[in-house]
Coordinates of C-alpha atoms and ligand atoms in Angstrom, one line a residue:
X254 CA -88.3 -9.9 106.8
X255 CA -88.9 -9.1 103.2
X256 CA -90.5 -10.1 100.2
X257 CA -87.6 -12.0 97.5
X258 CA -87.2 -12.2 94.3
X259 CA -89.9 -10.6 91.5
X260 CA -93.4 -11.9 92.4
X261 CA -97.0 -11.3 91.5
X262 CA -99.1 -9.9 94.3
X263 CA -100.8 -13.9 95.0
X264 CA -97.4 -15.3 95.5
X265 CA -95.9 -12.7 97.6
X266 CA -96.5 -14.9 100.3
X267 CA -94.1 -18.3 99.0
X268 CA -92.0 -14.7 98.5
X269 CA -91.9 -14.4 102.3
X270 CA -88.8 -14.9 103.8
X271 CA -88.4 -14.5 107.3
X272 CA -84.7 -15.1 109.0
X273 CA -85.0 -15.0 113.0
X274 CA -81.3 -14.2 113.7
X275 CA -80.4 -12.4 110.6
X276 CA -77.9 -10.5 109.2
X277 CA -77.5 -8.1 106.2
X278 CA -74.3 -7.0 104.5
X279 CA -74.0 -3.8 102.7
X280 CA -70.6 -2.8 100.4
X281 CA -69.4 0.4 100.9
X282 CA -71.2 1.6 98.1
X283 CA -74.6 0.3 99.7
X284 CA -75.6 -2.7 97.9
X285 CA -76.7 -6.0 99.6
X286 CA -74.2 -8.5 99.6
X287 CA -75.9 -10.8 101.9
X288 CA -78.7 -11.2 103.8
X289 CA -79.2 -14.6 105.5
X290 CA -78.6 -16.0 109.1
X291 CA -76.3 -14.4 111.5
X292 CA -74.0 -17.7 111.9
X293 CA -73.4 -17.7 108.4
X294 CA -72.5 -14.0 107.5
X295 CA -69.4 -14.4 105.5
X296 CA -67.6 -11.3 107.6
X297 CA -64.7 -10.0 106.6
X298 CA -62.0 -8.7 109.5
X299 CA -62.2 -5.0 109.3
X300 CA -65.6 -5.0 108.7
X301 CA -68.4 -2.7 111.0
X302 CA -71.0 -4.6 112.8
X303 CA -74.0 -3.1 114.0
X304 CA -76.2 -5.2 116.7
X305 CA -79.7 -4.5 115.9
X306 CA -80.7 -7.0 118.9
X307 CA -84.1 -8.2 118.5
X308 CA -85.0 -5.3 116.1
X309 CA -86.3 -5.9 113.2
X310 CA -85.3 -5.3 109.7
X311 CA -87.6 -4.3 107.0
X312 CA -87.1 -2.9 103.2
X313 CA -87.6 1.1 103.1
X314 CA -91.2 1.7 103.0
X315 CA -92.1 3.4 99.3
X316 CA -95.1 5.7 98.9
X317 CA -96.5 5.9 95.6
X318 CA -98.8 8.5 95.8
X319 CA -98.4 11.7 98.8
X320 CA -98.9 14.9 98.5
X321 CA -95.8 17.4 99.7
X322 CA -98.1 20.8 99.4
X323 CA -100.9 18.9 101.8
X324 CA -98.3 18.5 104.8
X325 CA -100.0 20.4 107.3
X326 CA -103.4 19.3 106.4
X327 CA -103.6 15.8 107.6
X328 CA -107.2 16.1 109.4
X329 CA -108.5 19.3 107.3
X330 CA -112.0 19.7 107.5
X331 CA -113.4 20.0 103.7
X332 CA -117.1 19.6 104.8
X333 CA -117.4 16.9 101.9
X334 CA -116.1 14.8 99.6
X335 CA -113.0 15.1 97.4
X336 CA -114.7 18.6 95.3
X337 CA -115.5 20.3 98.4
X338 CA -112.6 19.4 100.4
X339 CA -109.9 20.5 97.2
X340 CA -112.2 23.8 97.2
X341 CA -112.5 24.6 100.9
X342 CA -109.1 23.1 101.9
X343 CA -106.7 22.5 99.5
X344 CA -106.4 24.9 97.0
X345 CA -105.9 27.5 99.7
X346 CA -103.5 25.5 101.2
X347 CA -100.9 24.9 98.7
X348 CA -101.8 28.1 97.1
X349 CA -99.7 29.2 100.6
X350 CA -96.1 27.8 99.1
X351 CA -96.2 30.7 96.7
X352 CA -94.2 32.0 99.7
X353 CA -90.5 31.5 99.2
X354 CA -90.0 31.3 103.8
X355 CA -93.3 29.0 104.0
X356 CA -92.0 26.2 100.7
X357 CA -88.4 26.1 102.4
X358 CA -90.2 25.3 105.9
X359 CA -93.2 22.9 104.6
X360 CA -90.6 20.8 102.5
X361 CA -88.0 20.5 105.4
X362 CA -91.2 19.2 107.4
X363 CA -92.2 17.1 104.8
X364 CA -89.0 15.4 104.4
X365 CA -88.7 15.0 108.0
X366 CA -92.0 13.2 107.8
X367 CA -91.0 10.9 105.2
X368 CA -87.8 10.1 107.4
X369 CA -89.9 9.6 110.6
X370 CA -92.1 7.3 108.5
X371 CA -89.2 5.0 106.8
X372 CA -90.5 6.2 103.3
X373 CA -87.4 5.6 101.7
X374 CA -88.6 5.9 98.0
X375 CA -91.6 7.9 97.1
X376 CA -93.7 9.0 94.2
X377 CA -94.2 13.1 95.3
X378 CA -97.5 15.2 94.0
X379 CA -95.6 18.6 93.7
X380 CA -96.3 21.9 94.0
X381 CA -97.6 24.3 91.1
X382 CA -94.5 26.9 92.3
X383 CA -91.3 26.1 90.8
X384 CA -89.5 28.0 93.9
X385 CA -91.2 25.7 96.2
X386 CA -90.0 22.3 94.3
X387 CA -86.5 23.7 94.2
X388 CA -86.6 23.2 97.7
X389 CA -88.3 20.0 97.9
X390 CA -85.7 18.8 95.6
X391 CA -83.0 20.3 97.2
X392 CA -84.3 19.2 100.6
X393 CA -84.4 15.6 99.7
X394 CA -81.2 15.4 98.2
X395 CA -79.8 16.4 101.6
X396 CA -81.9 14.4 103.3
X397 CA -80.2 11.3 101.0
X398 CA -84.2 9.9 100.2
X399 CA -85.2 9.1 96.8
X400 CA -87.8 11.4 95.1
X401 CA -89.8 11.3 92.0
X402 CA -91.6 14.6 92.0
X403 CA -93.2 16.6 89.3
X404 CA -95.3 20.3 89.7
X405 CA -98.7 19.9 90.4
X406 CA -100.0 21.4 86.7
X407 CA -103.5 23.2 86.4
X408 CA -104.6 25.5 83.4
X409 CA -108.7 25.7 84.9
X410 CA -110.8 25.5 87.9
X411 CA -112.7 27.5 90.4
X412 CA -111.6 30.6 91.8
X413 CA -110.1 29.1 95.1
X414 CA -107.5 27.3 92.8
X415 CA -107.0 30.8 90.9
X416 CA -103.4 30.8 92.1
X417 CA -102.3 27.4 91.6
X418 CA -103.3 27.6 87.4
X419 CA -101.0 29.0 84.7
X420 CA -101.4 29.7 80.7
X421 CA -101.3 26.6 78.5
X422 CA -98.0 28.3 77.5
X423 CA -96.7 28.7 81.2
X424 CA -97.6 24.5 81.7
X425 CA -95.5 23.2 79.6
X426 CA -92.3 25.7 79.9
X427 CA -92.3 25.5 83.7
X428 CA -92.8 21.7 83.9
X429 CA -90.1 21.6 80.8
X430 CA -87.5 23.4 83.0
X431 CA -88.4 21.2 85.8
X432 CA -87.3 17.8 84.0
X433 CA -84.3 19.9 82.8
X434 CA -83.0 20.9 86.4
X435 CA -83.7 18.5 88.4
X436 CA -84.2 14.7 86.2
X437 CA -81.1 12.8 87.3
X438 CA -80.1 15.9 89.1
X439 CA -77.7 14.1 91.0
X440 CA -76.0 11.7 89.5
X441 CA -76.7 12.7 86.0
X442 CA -78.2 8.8 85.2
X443 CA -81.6 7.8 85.7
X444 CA -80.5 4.5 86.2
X445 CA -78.6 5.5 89.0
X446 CA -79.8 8.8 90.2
X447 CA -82.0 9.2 93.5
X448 CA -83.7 12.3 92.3
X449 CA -86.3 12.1 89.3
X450 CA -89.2 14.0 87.8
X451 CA -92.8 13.4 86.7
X452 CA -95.3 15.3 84.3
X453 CA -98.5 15.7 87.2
X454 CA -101.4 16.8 85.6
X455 CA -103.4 17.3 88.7
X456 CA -106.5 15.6 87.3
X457 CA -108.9 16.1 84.3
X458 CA -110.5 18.6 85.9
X459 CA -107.5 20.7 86.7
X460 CA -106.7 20.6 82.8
X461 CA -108.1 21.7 79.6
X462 CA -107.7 19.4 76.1
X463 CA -105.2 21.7 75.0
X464 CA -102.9 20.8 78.3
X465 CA -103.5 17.4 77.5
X466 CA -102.5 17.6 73.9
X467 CA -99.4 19.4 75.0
X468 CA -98.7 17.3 77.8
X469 CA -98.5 14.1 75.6
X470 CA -96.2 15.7 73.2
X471 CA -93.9 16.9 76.0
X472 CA -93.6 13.2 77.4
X473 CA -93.2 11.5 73.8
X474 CA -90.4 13.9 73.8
X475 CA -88.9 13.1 77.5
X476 CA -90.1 9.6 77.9
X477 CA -87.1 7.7 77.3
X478 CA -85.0 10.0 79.3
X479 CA -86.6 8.1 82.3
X480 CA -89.4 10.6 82.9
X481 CA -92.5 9.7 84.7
X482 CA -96.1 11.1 84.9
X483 CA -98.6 11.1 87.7
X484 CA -102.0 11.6 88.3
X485 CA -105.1 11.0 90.1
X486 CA -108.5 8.5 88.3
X487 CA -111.5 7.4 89.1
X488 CA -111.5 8.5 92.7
X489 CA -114.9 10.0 93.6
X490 CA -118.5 8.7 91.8
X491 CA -120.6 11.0 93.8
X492 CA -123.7 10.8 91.0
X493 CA -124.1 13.7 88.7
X494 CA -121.5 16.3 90.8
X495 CA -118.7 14.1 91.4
X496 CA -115.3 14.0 90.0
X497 CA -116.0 10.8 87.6
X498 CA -119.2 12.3 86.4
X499 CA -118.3 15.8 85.7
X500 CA -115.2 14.5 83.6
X501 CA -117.5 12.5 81.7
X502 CA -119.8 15.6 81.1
X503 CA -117.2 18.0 80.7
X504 CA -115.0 16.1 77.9
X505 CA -117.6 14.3 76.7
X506 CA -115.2 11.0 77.0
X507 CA -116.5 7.0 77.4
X508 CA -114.3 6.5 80.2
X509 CA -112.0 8.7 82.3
X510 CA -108.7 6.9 81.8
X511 CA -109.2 7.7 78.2
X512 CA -108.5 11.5 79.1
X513 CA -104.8 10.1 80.4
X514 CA -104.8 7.8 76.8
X515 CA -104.9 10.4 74.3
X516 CA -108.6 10.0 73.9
X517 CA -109.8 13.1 75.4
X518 CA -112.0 14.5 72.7
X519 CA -115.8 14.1 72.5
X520 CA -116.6 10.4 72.2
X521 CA -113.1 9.6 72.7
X522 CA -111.6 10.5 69.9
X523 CA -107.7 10.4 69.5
X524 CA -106.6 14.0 70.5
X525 CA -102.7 13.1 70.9
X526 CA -100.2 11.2 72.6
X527 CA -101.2 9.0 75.5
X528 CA -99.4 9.9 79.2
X529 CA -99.9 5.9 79.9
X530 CA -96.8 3.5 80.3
X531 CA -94.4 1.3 82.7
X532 CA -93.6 5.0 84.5
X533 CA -97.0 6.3 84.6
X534 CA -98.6 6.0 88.4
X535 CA -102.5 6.6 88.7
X536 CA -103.5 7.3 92.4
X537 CA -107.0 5.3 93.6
X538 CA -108.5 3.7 90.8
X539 CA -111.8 3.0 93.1
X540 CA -113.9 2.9 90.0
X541 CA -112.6 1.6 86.8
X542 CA -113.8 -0.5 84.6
X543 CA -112.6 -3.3 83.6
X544 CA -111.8 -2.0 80.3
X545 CA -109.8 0.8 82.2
X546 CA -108.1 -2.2 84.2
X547 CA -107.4 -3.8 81.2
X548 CA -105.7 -1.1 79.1
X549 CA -103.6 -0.2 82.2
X550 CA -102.2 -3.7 82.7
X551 CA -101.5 -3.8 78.9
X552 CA -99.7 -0.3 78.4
X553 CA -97.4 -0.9 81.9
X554 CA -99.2 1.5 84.2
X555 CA -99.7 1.3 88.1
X556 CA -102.0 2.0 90.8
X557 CA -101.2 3.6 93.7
X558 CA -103.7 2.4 96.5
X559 CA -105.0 4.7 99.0
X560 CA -107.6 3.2 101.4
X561 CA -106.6 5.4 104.0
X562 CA -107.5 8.2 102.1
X563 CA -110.5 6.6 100.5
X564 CA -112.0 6.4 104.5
X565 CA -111.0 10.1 104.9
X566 CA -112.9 11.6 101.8
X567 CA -115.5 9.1 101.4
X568 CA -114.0 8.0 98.3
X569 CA -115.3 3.9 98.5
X570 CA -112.9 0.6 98.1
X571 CA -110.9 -0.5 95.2
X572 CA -112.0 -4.1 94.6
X573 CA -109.0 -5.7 95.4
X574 CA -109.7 -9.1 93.8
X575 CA -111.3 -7.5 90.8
X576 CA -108.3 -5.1 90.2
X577 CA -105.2 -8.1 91.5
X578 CA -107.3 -10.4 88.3
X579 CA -106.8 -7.8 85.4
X580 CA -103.1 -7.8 86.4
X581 CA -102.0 -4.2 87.0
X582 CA -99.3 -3.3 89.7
X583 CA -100.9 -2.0 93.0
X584 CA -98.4 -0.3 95.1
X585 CA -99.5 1.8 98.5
X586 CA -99.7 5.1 98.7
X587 CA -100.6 7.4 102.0
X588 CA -102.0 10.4 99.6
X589 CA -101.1 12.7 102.4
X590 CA -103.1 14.7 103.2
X591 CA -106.6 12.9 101.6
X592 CA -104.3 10.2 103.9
X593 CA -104.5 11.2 107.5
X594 CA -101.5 8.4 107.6
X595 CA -97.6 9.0 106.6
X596 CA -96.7 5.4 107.3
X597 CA -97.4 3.1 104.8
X598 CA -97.6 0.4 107.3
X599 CA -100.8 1.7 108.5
X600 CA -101.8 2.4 104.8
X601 CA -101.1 -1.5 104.4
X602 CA -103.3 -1.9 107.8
X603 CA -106.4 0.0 106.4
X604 CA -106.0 -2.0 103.2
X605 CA -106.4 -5.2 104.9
X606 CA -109.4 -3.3 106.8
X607 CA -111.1 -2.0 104.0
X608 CA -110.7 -5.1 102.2
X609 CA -112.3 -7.7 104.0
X610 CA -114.7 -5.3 104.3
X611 CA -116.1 -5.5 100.8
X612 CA -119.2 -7.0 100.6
X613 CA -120.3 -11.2 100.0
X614 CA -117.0 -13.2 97.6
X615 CA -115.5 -10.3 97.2
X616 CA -114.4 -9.9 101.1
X617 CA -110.7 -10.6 101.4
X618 CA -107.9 -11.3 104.1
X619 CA -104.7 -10.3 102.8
X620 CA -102.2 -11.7 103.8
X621 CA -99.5 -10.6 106.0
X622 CA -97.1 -10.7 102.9
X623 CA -98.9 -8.9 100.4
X624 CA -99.2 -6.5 102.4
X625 CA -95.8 -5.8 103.2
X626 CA -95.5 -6.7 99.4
X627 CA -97.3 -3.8 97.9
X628 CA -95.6 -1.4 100.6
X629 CA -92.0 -2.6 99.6
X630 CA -91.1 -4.6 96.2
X631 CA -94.7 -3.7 94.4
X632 CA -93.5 0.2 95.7
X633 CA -90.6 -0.1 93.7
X634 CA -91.9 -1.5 90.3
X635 CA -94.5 1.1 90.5
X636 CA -91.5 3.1 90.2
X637 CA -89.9 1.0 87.4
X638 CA -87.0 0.7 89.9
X639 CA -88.0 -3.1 91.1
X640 CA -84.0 -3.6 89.7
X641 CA -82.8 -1.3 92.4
X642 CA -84.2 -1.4 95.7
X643 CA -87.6 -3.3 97.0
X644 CA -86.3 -6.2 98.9
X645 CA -83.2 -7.3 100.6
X646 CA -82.1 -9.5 96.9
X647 CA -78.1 -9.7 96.6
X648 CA -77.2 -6.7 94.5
X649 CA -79.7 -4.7 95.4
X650 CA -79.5 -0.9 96.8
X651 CA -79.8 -0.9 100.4
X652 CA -82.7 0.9 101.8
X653 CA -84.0 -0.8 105.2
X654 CA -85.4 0.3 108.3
X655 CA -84.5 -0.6 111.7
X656 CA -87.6 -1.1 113.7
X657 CA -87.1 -1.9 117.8
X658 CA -90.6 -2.6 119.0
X659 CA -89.3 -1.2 122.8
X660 CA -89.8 2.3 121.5
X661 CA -93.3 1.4 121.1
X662 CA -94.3 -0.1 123.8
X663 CA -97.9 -1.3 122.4
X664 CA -95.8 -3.2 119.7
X665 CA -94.0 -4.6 121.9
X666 CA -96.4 -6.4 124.5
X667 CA -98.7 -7.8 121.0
X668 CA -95.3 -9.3 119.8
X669 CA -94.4 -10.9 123.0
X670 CA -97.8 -11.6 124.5
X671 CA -100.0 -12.5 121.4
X672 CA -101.6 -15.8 120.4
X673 CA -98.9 -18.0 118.0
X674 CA -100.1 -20.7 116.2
X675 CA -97.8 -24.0 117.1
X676 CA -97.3 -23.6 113.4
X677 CA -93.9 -22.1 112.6
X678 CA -94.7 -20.8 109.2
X679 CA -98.6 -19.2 110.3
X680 CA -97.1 -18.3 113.3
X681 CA -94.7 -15.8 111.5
X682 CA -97.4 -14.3 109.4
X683 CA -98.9 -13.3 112.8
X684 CA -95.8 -12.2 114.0
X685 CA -95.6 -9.9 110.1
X686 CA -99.0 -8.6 110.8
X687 CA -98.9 -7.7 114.4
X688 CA -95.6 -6.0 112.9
X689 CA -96.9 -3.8 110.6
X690 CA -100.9 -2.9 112.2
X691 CA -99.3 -2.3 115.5
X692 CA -96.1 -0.2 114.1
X693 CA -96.0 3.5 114.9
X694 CA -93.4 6.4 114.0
X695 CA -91.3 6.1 117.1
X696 CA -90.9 2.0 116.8
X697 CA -88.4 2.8 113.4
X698 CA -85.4 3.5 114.9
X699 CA -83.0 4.0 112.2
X700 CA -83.8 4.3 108.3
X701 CA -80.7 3.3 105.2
X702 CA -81.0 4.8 102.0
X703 CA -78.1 2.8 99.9
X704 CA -76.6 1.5 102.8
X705 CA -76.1 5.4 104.3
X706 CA -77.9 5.9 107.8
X707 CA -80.5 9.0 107.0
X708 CA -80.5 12.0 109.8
X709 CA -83.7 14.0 110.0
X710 CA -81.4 16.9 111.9
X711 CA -79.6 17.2 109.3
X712 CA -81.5 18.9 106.7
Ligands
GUN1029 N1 -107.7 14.9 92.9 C1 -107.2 16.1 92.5 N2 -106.4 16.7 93.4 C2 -106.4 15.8 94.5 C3 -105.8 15.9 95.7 O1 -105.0 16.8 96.1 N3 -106.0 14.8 96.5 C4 -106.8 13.7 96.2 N4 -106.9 12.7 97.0 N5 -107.4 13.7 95.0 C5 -107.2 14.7 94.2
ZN1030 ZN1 -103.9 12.5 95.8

């Protein structure tokens, strides 16, 4: 099953395309050359066939927003909301991968994580030691995944983050040498190249205006080298002590995006470049207005969507028809660990949970395709890689997971026992959702990045 072709989020399910006895053919340098029934697979003699049996096949899961310093604190305990928990959890926590033994360990684990959970592609939220993304990089490229990671920058906050912050001067040279090493690391072209880098500005509150400033002139300068930029908006409205309040307070800005826009002097006036554009990923986006939605549809930029983190820190819903109408991509991300979730199939499940949850016209189904939509193809044009990888489309990289519901076995008695409509076409949107709600770790069997079977013991 995939999603073809380039839709918007309401067609992805005319997009839908579902072939019972299937087959997909990869070239030897792991692009799709077909992917259509079994008894018409153009097979050449020499060819390898693999029988998947009744597995199914699925595009590589891509997580647009997950956090590698945060992978051994799924479940921490903040005591609060988003402040509290970065304070009492996770500055300490990835203030730890200052340790040159403990990064080499915690990326190894994180990249066996992403494995485990078929996240083939995935936007990474770095750490602020350069030792510690040498590994990650390094790590991944092993590994054979595809990475766009950045260091996690911070020039202020409180003293539980003291170890994580630098100099203004210290920002921009380390994140500099970053994009130098490692941008296209491996293949030397973005276009082709499985390894890239972001500028990651924690947040607002992490930076000052000068970082900002700097920031923007550092990515007019890299930007058309392929460079990305990541962040977090508009995540927590606690009144008066949250994050969206205090940025307002602090900068003295209309709206919070505007700090990300180059408007991040008092009453939003023009301090430099904007970080906003068709590589620039914003994690949550619970509260925007539509203003905010507006401008980021207009300049390019892309929400990653975490409702699985949103449950964990109290963080509210995203209006999902509100934010689908102004037109800006929503892609999934776990935001491991605000996520207590590495598969983005059970990111897609709280999604539909959250959002027939909102309250009166604004409660919505989604459908079985769009949510494996803005896990897969919607993943990828987050990334600005829609042209690469996504779906199963002719041409296209291969990156596909192998799921065989017998390794799970409460997968495998809702697929064979549930209710199916005597409708072929509803009754394979059940058989899509049961899929990917009822999906755990050990169901995906065997995960292809570019046609090249990934092994987690390897790295
Ligand atoms: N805002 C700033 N830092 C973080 C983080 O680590 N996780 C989440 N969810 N939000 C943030
Ligand atoms: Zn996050």
């Amino acid at each position: 099953m995939h999603i073809a072709g380039s839709p918007s989020v309401t067609d992805a399910d005319t997009a839908l395309v579902d072939i019972p006895d299937g087959a997909l053919a990869v070239t030897a340098d792991g692009r799709i050359d077909y992917c259509g029934p079994y008894g018409e697979l153009p097979a050449q003699p020499g060819d390898t066939v693999v029988d998947h049996g009744e597995a199914f096949l699925l595009p590589g899961f891509v997580d647009t927003h997950v956090h590698f310093p945060q992978t051994y604190e799924l479940n921490a305990y903040g005591g609060g909301q988003l402040l509290e928990w970065l304070n009492n959890c996770i500055f300490p926590a990835e203030s730890r991968l200052a340790d040159p033994a403990f990064a080499r360990t915690i990326a190894r684990d994180f990249t066996r994580a992403r494995i485990a959970a078929g996240t083939t592609a995935a936007m990474v939220f770095g750490s602020a030691f350069p030792d510690a993304q040498d590994e990650l990089f390094a790590v991944t490229q092993r590994a054979g995944l595809r990475i766009v990671s950045g260091r996690g920058i911070q020039t202020q906050g409180p003293e539980s983050a003291a170890p994580l912050l630098t100099s203004e001067a210290d920002a921009i040279a380390l994140t500099t040498a970053e994009i130098d090493r490692w941008h296209a690391a491996d293949t030397g072209d973005p276009d082709t190249a499985r390894l890239l880098t972001a500028i990651v500005p924690r947040f607002t509150l992490s930076v000052t205006t000068e970082t900002l400033a700097n920031l923007g002139d550092l990515y007019a300068e890299v930007r058309d080298r392929g460079v990305y930029v990541h962040t977090h908006l508009n995540e927590n409205n606690r009144p008066g002590t949250g994050e969206i309040d205090l940025v307002k307070q602090l900068f003295e800005v209309e709206s919070y995006l505007d700090t990300y826009d180059g408007k991040f002097l008092p009453g939003s006036a023009v301090g430099g470049e904007s970080l906003l554009g068709r590589r620039t990923v914003l994690a949550h986006c619970v509260h925007c207005t539509d203003a905010e939605l507006a401008r980021m549809a207009q300049t390019g930029t892309s929400i990653a969507h975490c409702p699985t983190s949103q449950l964990f820190l109290g963080s509210g819903t995203m209006p999902w028809k509100r934010t689908v109408d102004a037109g800006v991509t929503i892609a999934l991300g776990s935001d491991c660990g605000g996520g207590d979730e590495w598969l983005i199939a059970k990111v897609a499940g709280d999604a539909y949970k959250v959002h027939i949850s909102e309250p009166g016209e604004a409660s919505v189904a989604m459908h079985p395709a769009q949510m494996l939509f803005t896990g897969t193809l919607a993943g990828a044009r987050a990334l600005d890689a829609e042209s690469r990888f996504g779906n199963f489309d002719v041409g296209k990289e291969a990156d596909f997971l192998v799921i065989e519901p017998h390794r799970w076995p409460p997968l495998e008695r809702m697929l064979h026992n549930g209710v199916r409509d005597d409708d072929p076409e509803r009754a394979r949107d059940q058989t899509l959702f049961a899929l990917l709600m009822g999906m755990r770790e050990p169901a995906i069997a065997r995960v292809y990045v570019q046609g090249i079977e990934l092994d987690p013991d390897a790295i």
